[in-house]
Amino acid sequence: GGDAGLRTMNLILLKKSELTGSDKRCAVLDKADARAKHIVGHLRKRSGDAVSVGVIGGGRGVATLRLDGPSSSSVQDGGSNGDGNADPKKAGSDGSVVLQLSFDGTISSPSSPEMTLVLAIPQPKRLKALWSVVASMGVTRIVLIRAQLSPYGEHCKSSRFVESTYRSLIEEGMAQGAHVRPVVVDVDVDHVVCRETLEKLDLVSEGKGLSRTAKVFLDCGDESGIVVPPARDVVMRSCSADISCTTDGNPELDNITSSRPPPSAVLAVGPERGWTDSEAELFQEVGFSMATLGSSILRVDTAVVAGLAIVSAALDECYCSDSSKMNVANGSKRQRTERT
């Protein structure tokens, strides 16, 4: 069971608080740490080998591994550098794993598409299984709400959702998906969702501006006879570049093109029995668009995975398209500059 869990690490995740040394480019993992066991036992890395690492809320890159240090002092009984952190010069020979980063882990990665999952709270067992799966798909915010048809009881109250119950599962998913952006969790399940709830959770659209956020709630619409567009179409329509990459020398358009935020999406998935008609109306009133994953009736966990996969792929497509158009626009701008 434990070894199977270790194999989910496609990125060794570090916290900023674990970075040591004057340049904060070193981390020391105790030999009992699951990450150390994964590096040595599963990846079979040896001293001098490269390891893919990432810092939560920071950057990601390559670290060099060291398994034997110049001192026999252990990290626990003499390996401190005086500030509570392990001293990398006195670690290694006790079996600890030393990672020397080739990059500044404290600097955040460049902006990229963001995904928010709004989830009508499912049964606790199903939710527990979803934490790591959702985090592995690059979600940056998880919002739990209570729908009219959600299960409810003592196990579904907000007070039950303390960070210690889900944070390790989220970090496990981040390591699986190789993501370093922190995942924010907001919970409001003590009352059935209403406009005030969505406003408090900052899920109400106040105007378009330069925002490129696709807001989607899943609903098959079959009982009402409404033709519901596929989720991918809704995301592409909301997030695709709507400013021509050819700005014809207009500096204002140049500025708009270069300052536009990356595309993002909010995906709302209802309970097993779906959203009610009044909830569907509520979501549309606050700027969400109805979308479908197809004609099949899916379980919540299946809908979450399928929906996030479709939304993620669409966001990546828009983001790559942006990069291509920005390159063309910058090339045109350089040509105009050369001509003048």
mmCIF file of C-alpha atoms in Angstrom:
data_model
loop_
_atom_site.group_PDB
_atom_site.id
_atom_site.type_symbol
_atom_site.label_atom_id
_atom_site.label_comp_id
_atom_site.label_asym_id
_atom_site.label_seq_id
_atom_site.Cartn_x
_atom_site.Cartn_y
_atom_site.Cartn_z
ATOM 1 C CA GLY A 1 0.000 0.000 0.000
ATOM 2 C CA GLY A 2 2.731 2.509 0.952
ATOM 3 C CA ASP A 3 4.869 1.828 -2.108
ATOM 4 C CA ALA A 4 1.884 2.350 -4.393
ATOM 5 C CA GLY A 5 1.376 5.766 -2.871
ATOM 6 C CA LEU A 6 5.000 6.698 -3.382
ATOM 7 C CA ARG A 7 4.739 5.997 -7.102
ATOM 8 C CA THR A 8 2.325 8.912 -7.508
ATOM 9 C CA MET A 9 5.154 11.441 -7.094
ATOM 10 C CA ASN A 10 6.037 12.893 -10.483
ATOM 11 C CA LEU A 11 7.494 15.950 -8.764
ATOM 12 C CA ILE A 12 9.198 16.106 -5.371
ATOM 13 C CA LEU A 13 7.296 18.867 -3.602
ATOM 14 C CA LEU A 14 9.005 21.092 -1.061
ATOM 15 C CA LYS A 15 7.665 23.817 1.194
ATOM 16 C CA LYS A 16 9.444 27.162 1.285
ATOM 17 C CA SER A 17 10.018 26.598 4.998
ATOM 18 C CA GLU A 18 12.124 23.528 4.108
ATOM 19 C CA LEU A 19 14.621 25.522 2.039
ATOM 20 C CA THR A 20 17.879 26.087 3.889
ATOM 21 C CA GLY A 21 21.173 27.837 3.345
ATOM 22 C CA SER A 22 21.857 31.500 2.748
ATOM 23 C CA ASP A 23 20.552 31.290 -0.812
ATOM 24 C CA LYS A 24 17.577 29.047 0.081
ATOM 25 C CA ARG A 25 18.589 26.529 -2.552
ATOM 26 C CA CYS A 26 19.007 23.452 -0.403
ATOM 27 C CA ALA A 27 16.592 21.045 1.289
ATOM 28 C CA VAL A 28 17.319 18.154 3.631
ATOM 29 C CA LEU A 29 14.808 15.302 3.865
ATOM 30 C CA ASP A 30 14.919 12.823 6.730
ATOM 31 C CA LYS A 31 15.445 9.246 5.614
ATOM 32 C CA ALA A 32 11.992 8.373 6.973
ATOM 33 C CA ASP A 33 10.333 11.044 4.821
ATOM 34 C CA ALA A 34 8.117 9.561 2.090
ATOM 35 C CA ARG A 35 9.820 11.780 -0.481
ATOM 36 C CA ALA A 36 13.268 10.508 0.499
ATOM 37 C CA LYS A 37 12.039 6.912 0.261
ATOM 38 C CA HIS A 38 10.584 7.637 -3.155
ATOM 39 C CA ILE A 39 13.805 9.176 -4.455
ATOM 40 C CA VAL A 40 16.077 6.392 -3.223
ATOM 41 C CA GLY A 41 13.757 3.387 -3.194
ATOM 42 C CA HIS A 42 11.466 3.881 -6.178
ATOM 43 C CA LEU A 43 13.431 6.208 -8.475
ATOM 44 C CA ARG A 44 16.697 4.524 -7.422
ATOM 45 C CA LYS A 45 18.568 7.800 -7.558
ATOM 46 C CA ARG A 46 22.151 8.042 -6.356
ATOM 47 C CA SER A 47 24.446 10.878 -5.341
ATOM 48 C CA GLY A 48 24.972 13.298 -8.183
ATOM 49 C CA ASP A 49 21.754 12.358 -9.967
ATOM 50 C CA ALA A 50 19.197 14.964 -11.021
ATOM 51 C CA VAL A 51 15.748 15.023 -9.425
ATOM 52 C CA SER A 52 12.686 17.017 -10.555
ATOM 53 C CA VAL A 53 11.537 19.205 -7.681
ATOM 54 C CA GLY A 54 9.063 22.003 -7.115
ATOM 55 C CA VAL A 55 8.418 24.451 -4.305
ATOM 56 C CA ILE A 56 4.811 25.058 -3.307
ATOM 57 C CA GLY A 57 4.043 28.663 -4.161
ATOM 58 C CA GLY A 58 7.436 28.981 -5.848
ATOM 59 C CA GLY A 59 9.258 27.597 -8.838
ATOM 60 C CA ARG A 60 10.093 24.173 -10.214
ATOM 61 C CA GLY A 61 13.197 22.730 -11.807
ATOM 62 C CA VAL A 62 16.030 20.299 -11.151
ATOM 63 C CA ALA A 63 17.951 19.515 -7.975
ATOM 64 C CA THR A 64 21.149 17.531 -7.545
ATOM 65 C CA LEU A 65 20.980 14.690 -5.050
ATOM 66 C CA ARG A 66 23.508 14.043 -2.306
ATOM 67 C CA LEU A 67 23.269 11.014 -0.050
ATOM 68 C CA ASP A 68 26.542 11.201 1.857
ATOM 69 C CA GLY A 69 27.864 14.286 3.607
ATOM 70 C CA PRO A 70 31.229 15.301 5.089
ATOM 71 C CA SER A 71 29.996 15.003 8.653
ATOM 72 C CA SER A 72 28.623 12.070 10.622
ATOM 73 C CA SER A 73 26.406 14.364 12.677
ATOM 74 C CA SER A 74 22.766 13.619 12.179
ATOM 75 C CA VAL A 75 20.179 16.210 11.312
ATOM 76 C CA GLN A 76 18.437 15.657 14.611
ATOM 77 C CA ASP A 77 21.371 15.656 17.014
ATOM 78 C CA GLY A 78 23.641 18.406 15.845
ATOM 79 C CA GLY A 79 22.636 19.108 12.272
ATOM 80 C CA SER A 80 21.001 22.462 12.973
ATOM 81 C CA ASN A 81 22.368 25.709 11.622
ATOM 82 C CA GLY A 82 21.015 27.695 14.569
ATOM 83 C CA ASP A 83 17.748 28.856 13.028
ATOM 84 C CA GLY A 84 15.834 25.589 13.445
ATOM 85 C CA ASN A 85 16.592 24.354 9.918
ATOM 86 C CA ALA A 86 18.797 21.406 9.085
ATOM 87 C CA ASP A 87 22.341 22.307 8.102
ATOM 88 C CA PRO A 88 23.038 20.833 4.642
ATOM 89 C CA LYS A 89 26.753 20.618 5.485
ATOM 90 C CA LYS A 90 26.007 18.259 8.373
ATOM 91 C CA ALA A 91 23.446 16.065 6.628
ATOM 92 C CA GLY A 92 23.619 12.999 4.445
ATOM 93 C CA SER A 93 25.655 10.385 6.244
ATOM 94 C CA ASP A 94 22.785 9.615 8.614
ATOM 95 C CA GLY A 95 20.687 8.489 5.679
ATOM 96 C CA SER A 96 19.030 11.813 5.021
ATOM 97 C CA VAL A 97 18.593 13.072 1.468
ATOM 98 C CA VAL A 98 20.102 16.417 0.465
ATOM 99 C CA LEU A 99 18.672 18.259 -2.536
ATOM 100 C CA GLN A 100 20.695 21.113 -4.006
ATOM 101 C CA LEU A 101 18.363 23.218 -6.161
ATOM 102 C CA SER A 102 19.617 24.654 -9.447
ATOM 103 C CA PHE A 103 16.986 27.414 -9.323
ATOM 104 C CA ASP A 104 15.538 29.943 -6.893
ATOM 105 C CA GLY A 105 12.603 28.082 -5.399
ATOM 106 C CA THR A 106 11.222 31.199 -3.726
ATOM 107 C CA ILE A 107 10.349 32.859 -7.048
ATOM 108 C CA SER A 108 6.889 32.010 -8.349
ATOM 109 C CA SER A 109 6.400 30.486 -11.768
ATOM 110 C CA PRO A 110 5.005 32.670 -14.605
ATOM 111 C CA SER A 111 1.253 33.224 -14.827
ATOM 112 C CA SER A 112 -0.700 30.352 -16.323
ATOM 113 C CA PRO A 113 -4.363 29.358 -16.647
ATOM 114 C CA GLU A 114 -6.245 28.923 -13.387
ATOM 115 C CA MET A 115 -9.085 26.523 -12.679
ATOM 116 C CA THR A 116 -11.626 26.730 -9.878
ATOM 117 C CA LEU A 117 -13.849 23.781 -9.015
ATOM 118 C CA VAL A 118 -17.159 24.578 -7.353
ATOM 119 C CA LEU A 119 -18.429 21.287 -5.984
ATOM 120 C CA ALA A 120 -21.761 20.523 -4.375
ATOM 121 C CA ILE A 121 -20.624 18.490 -1.405
ATOM 122 C CA PRO A 122 -20.772 14.734 -2.088
ATOM 123 C CA GLN A 123 -20.700 11.876 0.401
ATOM 124 C CA PRO A 124 -17.570 12.080 2.646
ATOM 125 C CA LYS A 125 -16.002 8.903 1.251
ATOM 126 C CA ARG A 126 -16.334 10.163 -2.306
ATOM 127 C CA LEU A 127 -14.987 13.592 -1.362
ATOM 128 C CA LYS A 128 -11.947 12.058 0.323
ATOM 129 C CA ALA A 129 -11.111 10.242 -2.895
ATOM 130 C CA LEU A 130 -11.494 13.437 -4.935
ATOM 131 C CA TRP A 131 -9.077 15.749 -3.081
ATOM 132 C CA SER A 132 -5.891 14.337 -4.602
ATOM 133 C CA VAL A 133 -7.459 13.680 -8.017
ATOM 134 C CA VAL A 134 -8.659 17.270 -8.345
ATOM 135 C CA ALA A 135 -5.311 18.687 -7.231
ATOM 136 C CA SER A 136 -3.475 16.476 -9.734
ATOM 137 C CA MET A 137 -5.428 18.140 -12.565
ATOM 138 C CA GLY A 138 -4.102 21.620 -11.816
ATOM 139 C CA VAL A 139 -7.065 23.103 -9.954
ATOM 140 C CA THR A 140 -5.995 26.182 -7.995
ATOM 141 C CA ARG A 141 -9.158 26.660 -5.942
ATOM 142 C CA ILE A 142 -11.737 24.228 -4.580
ATOM 143 C CA VAL A 143 -15.055 25.605 -3.335
ATOM 144 C CA LEU A 144 -17.435 23.306 -1.472
ATOM 145 C CA ILE A 145 -21.070 24.386 -1.333
ATOM 146 C CA ARG A 146 -24.333 22.766 -0.323
ATOM 147 C CA ALA A 147 -26.904 22.235 -3.058
ATOM 148 C CA GLN A 148 -30.592 21.610 -2.517
ATOM 149 C CA LEU A 149 -30.139 17.916 -3.344
ATOM 150 C CA SER A 150 -26.834 17.433 -1.527
ATOM 151 C CA PRO A 151 -26.553 14.875 1.272
ATOM 152 C CA TYR A 152 -26.565 16.591 4.615
ATOM 153 C CA GLY A 153 -25.841 15.669 8.208
ATOM 154 C CA GLU A 154 -23.263 16.171 10.924
ATOM 155 C CA HIS A 155 -20.548 14.898 8.578
ATOM 156 C CA CYS A 156 -21.289 17.702 6.099
ATOM 157 C CA LYS A 157 -20.949 20.757 8.335
ATOM 158 C CA SER A 158 -18.269 23.363 7.662
ATOM 159 C CA SER A 159 -16.679 22.710 11.058
ATOM 160 C CA ARG A 160 -15.727 19.223 9.834
ATOM 161 C CA PHE A 161 -13.512 20.588 7.064
ATOM 162 C CA VAL A 162 -10.341 21.569 8.882
ATOM 163 C CA GLU A 163 -7.196 21.854 6.785
ATOM 164 C CA SER A 164 -5.591 18.833 8.393
ATOM 165 C CA THR A 165 -8.283 16.600 6.863
ATOM 166 C CA TYR A 166 -7.433 17.436 3.252
ATOM 167 C CA ARG A 167 -4.100 19.278 2.900
ATOM 168 C CA SER A 168 -1.909 16.153 2.696
ATOM 169 C CA LEU A 169 -4.258 14.683 0.076
ATOM 170 C CA ILE A 170 -4.034 17.872 -1.983
ATOM 171 C CA GLU A 171 -0.241 17.868 -1.830
ATOM 172 C CA GLU A 172 -0.231 14.217 -2.889
ATOM 173 C CA GLY A 173 -2.252 15.220 -5.952
ATOM 174 C CA MET A 174 0.020 18.171 -6.697
ATOM 175 C CA ALA A 175 3.020 15.839 -6.672
ATOM 176 C CA GLN A 176 1.213 13.458 -9.017
ATOM 177 C CA GLY A 177 0.277 16.220 -11.474
ATOM 178 C CA ALA A 178 3.589 18.108 -11.077
ATOM 179 C CA HIS A 179 1.951 21.355 -9.938
ATOM 180 C CA VAL A 180 3.417 23.940 -7.564
ATOM 181 C CA ARG A 181 0.698 26.568 -7.418
ATOM 182 C CA PRO A 182 -1.024 26.448 -3.997
ATOM 183 C CA VAL A 183 -4.586 25.117 -3.893
ATOM 184 C CA VAL A 184 -7.001 27.335 -1.977
ATOM 185 C CA VAL A 185 -9.982 25.668 -0.306
ATOM 186 C CA ASP A 186 -13.180 27.522 0.630
ATOM 187 C CA VAL A 187 -16.088 25.795 2.366
ATOM 188 C CA ASP A 188 -19.629 27.102 2.793
ATOM 189 C CA VAL A 189 -21.934 24.128 3.324
ATOM 190 C CA ASP A 190 -23.990 25.098 6.361
ATOM 191 C CA HIS A 191 -26.698 26.660 4.178
ATOM 192 C CA VAL A 192 -28.111 25.866 0.764
ATOM 193 C CA VAL A 193 -26.368 27.864 -1.958
ATOM 194 C CA CYS A 194 -27.901 31.251 -2.772
ATOM 195 C CA ARG A 195 -26.758 34.488 -4.386
ATOM 196 C CA GLU A 196 -25.334 35.763 -1.094
ATOM 197 C CA THR A 197 -23.229 32.605 -0.821
ATOM 198 C CA LEU A 198 -21.835 33.036 -4.325
ATOM 199 C CA GLU A 199 -21.128 36.721 -3.684
ATOM 200 C CA LYS A 200 -19.286 35.910 -0.470
ATOM 201 C CA LEU A 201 -17.216 33.350 -2.371
ATOM 202 C CA ASP A 202 -16.443 35.907 -5.099
ATOM 203 C CA LEU A 203 -18.171 33.858 -7.792
ATOM 204 C CA VAL A 204 -20.472 36.582 -9.137
ATOM 205 C CA SER A 205 -19.466 38.354 -12.350
ATOM 206 C CA GLU A 206 -19.332 42.132 -12.000
ATOM 207 C CA GLY A 207 -18.541 42.939 -15.612
ATOM 208 C CA LYS A 208 -16.362 41.675 -18.410
ATOM 209 C CA GLY A 209 -13.518 44.178 -18.712
ATOM 210 C CA LEU A 210 -10.385 42.289 -19.672
ATOM 211 C CA SER A 211 -11.495 39.196 -17.756
ATOM 212 C CA ARG A 212 -11.212 35.939 -19.646
ATOM 213 C CA THR A 213 -12.873 33.624 -17.176
ATOM 214 C CA ALA A 214 -15.192 30.918 -18.448
ATOM 215 C CA LYS A 215 -17.838 30.154 -15.822
ATOM 216 C CA VAL A 216 -19.546 26.845 -16.471
ATOM 217 C CA PHE A 217 -22.081 24.767 -14.575
ATOM 218 C CA LEU A 218 -22.759 21.252 -15.751
ATOM 219 C CA ASP A 219 -26.333 20.317 -16.623
ATOM 220 C CA CYS A 220 -27.500 17.900 -19.300
ATOM 221 C CA GLY A 221 -30.760 19.850 -19.799
ATOM 222 C CA ASP A 222 -32.507 16.784 -21.217
ATOM 223 C CA GLU A 223 -35.691 17.045 -19.135
ATOM 224 C CA SER A 224 -36.352 20.654 -20.143
ATOM 225 C CA GLY A 225 -35.638 20.073 -23.821
ATOM 226 C CA ILE A 226 -32.967 22.776 -23.829
ATOM 227 C CA VAL A 227 -30.054 22.186 -26.174
ATOM 228 C CA VAL A 228 -26.983 22.563 -23.976
ATOM 229 C CA PRO A 229 -23.595 23.324 -25.594
ATOM 230 C CA PRO A 230 -20.552 21.131 -24.898
ATOM 231 C CA ALA A 231 -18.323 22.348 -22.077
ATOM 232 C CA ARG A 232 -15.351 22.790 -24.407
ATOM 233 C CA ASP A 233 -17.298 25.137 -26.690
ATOM 234 C CA VAL A 234 -18.316 27.315 -23.744
ATOM 235 C CA VAL A 235 -14.739 27.595 -22.488
ATOM 236 C CA MET A 236 -13.296 28.320 -25.924
ATOM 237 C CA ARG A 237 -15.912 30.998 -26.596
ATOM 238 C CA SER A 238 -15.186 32.748 -23.296
ATOM 239 C CA CYS A 239 -11.410 32.442 -23.261
ATOM 240 C CA SER A 240 -10.235 32.566 -26.866
ATOM 241 C CA ALA A 241 -8.292 35.676 -27.853
ATOM 242 C CA ASP A 242 -10.710 38.335 -29.049
ATOM 243 C CA ILE A 243 -8.145 41.006 -29.911
ATOM 244 C CA SER A 244 -6.393 40.731 -33.256
ATOM 245 C CA CYS A 245 -2.697 40.069 -33.034
ATOM 246 C CA THR A 246 -2.277 42.696 -35.749
ATOM 247 C CA THR A 247 -2.616 45.989 -33.890
ATOM 248 C CA ASP A 248 -1.738 48.207 -36.861
ATOM 249 C CA GLY A 249 0.593 50.302 -34.777
ATOM 250 C CA ASN A 250 -2.033 51.352 -32.261
ATOM 251 C CA PRO A 251 -0.101 51.581 -28.937
ATOM 252 C CA GLU A 252 -3.304 51.229 -26.896
ATOM 253 C CA LEU A 253 -4.087 47.898 -28.552
ATOM 254 C CA ASP A 254 -0.473 46.853 -28.091
ATOM 255 C CA ASN A 255 -0.807 47.513 -24.359
ATOM 256 C CA ILE A 256 -4.135 45.695 -24.112
ATOM 257 C CA THR A 257 -2.784 42.652 -25.913
ATOM 258 C CA SER A 258 0.314 42.410 -23.737
ATOM 259 C CA SER A 259 -1.499 43.017 -20.437
ATOM 260 C CA ARG A 260 -4.395 40.650 -20.871
ATOM 261 C CA PRO A 261 -4.606 38.031 -18.114
ATOM 262 C CA PRO A 262 -4.234 34.359 -18.956
ATOM 263 C CA PRO A 263 -7.494 32.464 -19.507
ATOM 264 C CA SER A 264 -9.161 30.900 -16.493
ATOM 265 C CA ALA A 265 -12.255 28.863 -15.753
ATOM 266 C CA VAL A 266 -14.737 28.082 -12.995
ATOM 267 C CA LEU A 267 -16.453 24.701 -13.228
ATOM 268 C CA ALA A 268 -19.503 23.985 -11.048
ATOM 269 C CA VAL A 269 -20.478 20.339 -10.574
ATOM 270 C CA GLY A 270 -23.717 19.475 -8.813
ATOM 271 C CA PRO A 271 -24.715 16.572 -6.559
ATOM 272 C CA GLU A 272 -25.649 13.078 -7.741
ATOM 273 C CA ARG A 273 -29.197 14.182 -8.570
ATOM 274 C CA GLY A 274 -28.028 17.364 -10.290
ATOM 275 C CA TRP A 275 -28.838 21.031 -9.865
ATOM 276 C CA THR A 276 -32.466 22.041 -9.387
ATOM 277 C CA ASP A 277 -34.169 24.439 -11.806
ATOM 278 C CA SER A 278 -33.861 27.296 -9.307
ATOM 279 C CA GLU A 279 -30.135 26.638 -8.864
ATOM 280 C CA ALA A 280 -29.637 26.564 -12.637
ATOM 281 C CA GLU A 281 -31.374 29.944 -12.852
ATOM 282 C CA LEU A 282 -29.208 31.262 -10.014
ATOM 283 C CA PHE A 283 -25.965 30.266 -11.719
ATOM 284 C CA GLN A 284 -27.052 31.890 -14.969
ATOM 285 C CA GLU A 285 -28.032 35.089 -13.134
ATOM 286 C CA VAL A 286 -24.507 35.436 -11.727
ATOM 287 C CA GLY A 287 -22.731 34.888 -15.038
ATOM 288 C CA PHE A 288 -22.393 31.120 -15.442
ATOM 289 C CA SER A 289 -23.183 29.313 -18.679
ATOM 290 C CA MET A 290 -24.860 25.919 -18.821
ATOM 291 C CA ALA A 291 -22.757 23.184 -20.425
ATOM 292 C CA THR A 292 -22.798 19.436 -20.880
ATOM 293 C CA LEU A 293 -20.309 16.576 -20.985
ATOM 294 C CA GLY A 294 -22.538 14.569 -23.290
ATOM 295 C CA SER A 295 -25.691 12.506 -23.020
ATOM 296 C CA SER A 296 -24.403 9.976 -20.474
ATOM 297 C CA ILE A 297 -25.522 10.230 -16.852
ATOM 298 C CA LEU A 298 -22.335 10.350 -14.801
ATOM 299 C CA ARG A 299 -21.490 9.919 -11.146
ATOM 300 C CA VAL A 300 -20.167 13.028 -9.428
ATOM 301 C CA ASP A 301 -16.571 11.852 -9.288
ATOM 302 C CA THR A 302 -16.645 10.874 -12.968
ATOM 303 C CA ALA A 303 -18.183 14.218 -13.937
ATOM 304 C CA VAL A 304 -15.538 16.095 -11.948
ATOM 305 C CA VAL A 305 -12.645 14.307 -13.670
ATOM 306 C CA ALA A 306 -14.176 14.495 -17.147
ATOM 307 C CA GLY A 307 -15.182 18.127 -16.740
ATOM 308 C CA LEU A 308 -11.797 19.237 -15.437
ATOM 309 C CA ALA A 309 -9.992 17.350 -18.205
ATOM 310 C CA ILE A 310 -12.065 19.071 -20.897
ATOM 311 C CA VAL A 311 -11.764 22.502 -19.304
ATOM 312 C CA SER A 312 -8.023 22.103 -18.724
ATOM 313 C CA ALA A 313 -7.387 21.096 -22.335
ATOM 314 C CA ALA A 314 -9.430 24.041 -23.620
ATOM 315 C CA LEU A 315 -7.567 26.483 -21.358
ATOM 316 C CA ASP A 316 -4.218 25.133 -22.518
ATOM 317 C CA GLU A 317 -5.315 25.527 -26.121
ATOM 318 C CA CYS A 318 -6.297 29.158 -25.533
ATOM 319 C CA TYR A 319 -3.088 29.820 -23.630
ATOM 320 C CA CYS A 320 -0.900 28.363 -26.387
ATOM 321 C CA SER A 321 -2.856 30.359 -28.955
ATOM 322 C CA ASP A 322 -2.188 33.508 -26.925
ATOM 323 C CA SER A 323 1.536 32.803 -26.915
ATOM 324 C CA SER A 324 1.589 32.321 -30.679
ATOM 325 C CA LYS A 325 -0.359 35.509 -31.314
ATOM 326 C CA MET A 326 1.816 37.463 -28.900
ATOM 327 C CA ASN A 327 4.905 36.294 -30.785
ATOM 328 C CA VAL A 328 3.369 37.470 -34.069
ATOM 329 C CA ALA A 329 2.313 40.777 -32.506
ATOM 330 C CA ASN A 330 5.776 41.349 -31.031
ATOM 331 C CA GLY A 331 7.337 40.556 -34.405
ATOM 332 C CA SER A 332 5.076 43.113 -36.100
ATOM 333 C CA LYS A 333 5.913 45.658 -33.429
ATOM 334 C CA ARG A 334 9.657 45.154 -33.951
ATOM 335 C CA GLN A 335 9.213 45.602 -37.713
ATOM 336 C CA ARG A 336 7.357 48.882 -37.185
ATOM 337 C CA THR A 337 10.077 50.059 -34.835
ATOM 338 C CA GLU A 338 12.788 49.209 -37.362
ATOM 339 C CA ARG A 339 10.952 51.059 -40.128
ATOM 340 C CA THR A 340 10.743 54.199 -37.998
#
